[in-house]
Backbone as a printed PyTorch tensor [residue, N CA C, xyz], in Angstrom:
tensor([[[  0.8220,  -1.1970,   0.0000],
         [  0.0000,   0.0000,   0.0000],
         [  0.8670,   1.2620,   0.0000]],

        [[  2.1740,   1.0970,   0.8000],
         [  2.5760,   2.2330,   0.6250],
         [  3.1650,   2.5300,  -0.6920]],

        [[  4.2500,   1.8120,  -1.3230],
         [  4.5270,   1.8000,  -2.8150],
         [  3.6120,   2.9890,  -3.6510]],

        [[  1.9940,   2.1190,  -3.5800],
         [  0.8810,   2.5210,  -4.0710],
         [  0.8410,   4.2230,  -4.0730]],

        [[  1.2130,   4.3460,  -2.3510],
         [  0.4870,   5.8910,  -2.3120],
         [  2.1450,   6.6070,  -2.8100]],

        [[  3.2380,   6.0890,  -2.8830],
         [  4.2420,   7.2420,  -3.1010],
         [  4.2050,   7.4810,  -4.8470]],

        [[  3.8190,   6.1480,  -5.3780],
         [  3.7850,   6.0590,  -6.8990],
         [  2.4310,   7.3170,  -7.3930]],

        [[  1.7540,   7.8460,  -6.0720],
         [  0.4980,   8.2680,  -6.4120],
         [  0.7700,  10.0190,  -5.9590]],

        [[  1.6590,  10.1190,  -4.9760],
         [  2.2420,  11.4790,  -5.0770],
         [  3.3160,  11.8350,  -5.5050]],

        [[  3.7350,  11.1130,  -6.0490],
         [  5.1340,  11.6790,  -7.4990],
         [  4.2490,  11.6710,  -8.4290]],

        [[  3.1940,  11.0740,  -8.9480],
         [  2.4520,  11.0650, -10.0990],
         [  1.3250,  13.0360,  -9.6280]],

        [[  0.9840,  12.8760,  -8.8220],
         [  0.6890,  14.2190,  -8.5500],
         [  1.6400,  15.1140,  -8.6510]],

        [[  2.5900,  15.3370,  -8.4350],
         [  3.8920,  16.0020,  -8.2480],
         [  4.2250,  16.2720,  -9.5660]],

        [[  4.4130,  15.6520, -10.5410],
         [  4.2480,  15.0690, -11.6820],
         [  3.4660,  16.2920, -12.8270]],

        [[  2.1050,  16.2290, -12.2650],
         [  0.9650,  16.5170, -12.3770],
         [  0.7400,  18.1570, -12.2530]],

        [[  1.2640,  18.4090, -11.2630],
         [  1.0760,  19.7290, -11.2470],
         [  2.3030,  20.8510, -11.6220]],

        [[  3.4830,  20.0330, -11.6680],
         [  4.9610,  20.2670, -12.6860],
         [  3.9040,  20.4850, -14.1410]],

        [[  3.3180,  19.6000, -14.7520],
         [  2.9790,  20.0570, -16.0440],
         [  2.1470,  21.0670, -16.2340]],

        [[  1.0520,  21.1310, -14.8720],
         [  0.3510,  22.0550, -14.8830],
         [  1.0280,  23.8660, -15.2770]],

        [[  1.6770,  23.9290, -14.4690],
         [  2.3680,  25.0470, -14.2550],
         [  3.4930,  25.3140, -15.9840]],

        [[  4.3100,  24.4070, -16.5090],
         [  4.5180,  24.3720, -17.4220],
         [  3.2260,  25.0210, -18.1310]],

        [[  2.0360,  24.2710, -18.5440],
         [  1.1360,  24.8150, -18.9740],
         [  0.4440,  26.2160, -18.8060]],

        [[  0.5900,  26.2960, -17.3650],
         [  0.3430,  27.4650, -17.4170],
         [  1.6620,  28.6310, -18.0590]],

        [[  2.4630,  28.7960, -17.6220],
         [  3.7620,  29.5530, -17.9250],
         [  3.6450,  29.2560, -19.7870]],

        [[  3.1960,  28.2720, -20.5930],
         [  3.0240,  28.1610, -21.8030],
         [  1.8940,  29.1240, -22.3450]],

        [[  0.6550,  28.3580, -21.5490],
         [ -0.4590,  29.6560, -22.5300],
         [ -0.0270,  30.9670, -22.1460]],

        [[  0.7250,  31.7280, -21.0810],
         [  0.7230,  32.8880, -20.3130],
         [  2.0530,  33.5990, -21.9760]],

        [[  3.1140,  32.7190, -22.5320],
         [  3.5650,  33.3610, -23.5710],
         [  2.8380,  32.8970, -24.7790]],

        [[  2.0740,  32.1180, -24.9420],
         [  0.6860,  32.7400, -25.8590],
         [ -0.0680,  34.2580, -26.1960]],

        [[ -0.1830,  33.8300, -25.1160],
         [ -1.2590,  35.3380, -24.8520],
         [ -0.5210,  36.4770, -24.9790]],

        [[  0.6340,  36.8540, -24.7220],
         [  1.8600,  37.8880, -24.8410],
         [  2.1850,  38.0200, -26.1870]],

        [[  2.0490,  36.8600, -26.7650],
         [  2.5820,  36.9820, -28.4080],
         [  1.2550,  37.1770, -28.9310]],

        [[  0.2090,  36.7190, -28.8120],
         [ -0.8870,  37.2520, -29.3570],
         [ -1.4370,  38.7240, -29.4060]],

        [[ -1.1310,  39.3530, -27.8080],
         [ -1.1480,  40.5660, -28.0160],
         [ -0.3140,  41.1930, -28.9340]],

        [[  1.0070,  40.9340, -28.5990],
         [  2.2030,  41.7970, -29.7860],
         [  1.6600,  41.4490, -31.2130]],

        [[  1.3150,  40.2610, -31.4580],
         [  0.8000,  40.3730, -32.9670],
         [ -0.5670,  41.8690, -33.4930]],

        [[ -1.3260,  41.3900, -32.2340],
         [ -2.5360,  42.3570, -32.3750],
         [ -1.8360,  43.8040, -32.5830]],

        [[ -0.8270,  44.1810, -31.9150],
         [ -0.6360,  45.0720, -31.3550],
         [  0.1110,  45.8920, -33.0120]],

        [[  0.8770,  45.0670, -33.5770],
         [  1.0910,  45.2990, -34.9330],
         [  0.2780,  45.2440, -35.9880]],

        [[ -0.6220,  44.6340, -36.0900],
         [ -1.6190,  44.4110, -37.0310],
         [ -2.4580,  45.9400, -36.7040]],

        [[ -2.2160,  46.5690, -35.5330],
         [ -3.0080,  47.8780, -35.6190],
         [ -2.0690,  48.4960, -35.9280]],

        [[ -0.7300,  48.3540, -35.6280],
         [ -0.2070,  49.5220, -36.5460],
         [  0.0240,  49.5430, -37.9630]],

        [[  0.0430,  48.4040, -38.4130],
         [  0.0840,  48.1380, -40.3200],
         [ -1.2340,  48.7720, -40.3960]],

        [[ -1.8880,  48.3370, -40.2830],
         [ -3.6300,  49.0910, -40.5580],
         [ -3.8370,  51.0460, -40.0110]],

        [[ -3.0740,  51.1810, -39.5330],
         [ -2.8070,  52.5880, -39.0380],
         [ -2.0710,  53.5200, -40.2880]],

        [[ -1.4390,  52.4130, -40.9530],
         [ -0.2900,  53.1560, -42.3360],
         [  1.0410,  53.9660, -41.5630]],

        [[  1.7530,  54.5020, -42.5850],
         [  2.7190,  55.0690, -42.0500],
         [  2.7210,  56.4920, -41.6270]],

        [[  3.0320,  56.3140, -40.2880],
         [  3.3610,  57.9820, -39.9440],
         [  3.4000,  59.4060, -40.2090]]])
């Protein structure tokens, strides 16, 4: 049983390591999505 439960909090451990990866992933998503937006208004703005 114990085996069981340590195989079951490294697998959590595990688990929330990817989470956070994931999060820290969509979080430079969203940063590059803005900067794209953020150019696409200035091409559409024309030049200076």
């Amino acid at each position: 049983m114990t085996e069981a439960r340590v195989r079951l909090a490294s697998s959590r451990e595990r688990l929330e390591a990817q989470k956070r990866e994931l999060a820290e992933k969509e979080r430079a998503i969203s940063d590059t999505a803005l900067k794209i937006q953020s150019r696409q208004a200035d091409i559409e703005k024309g030049p200076r």
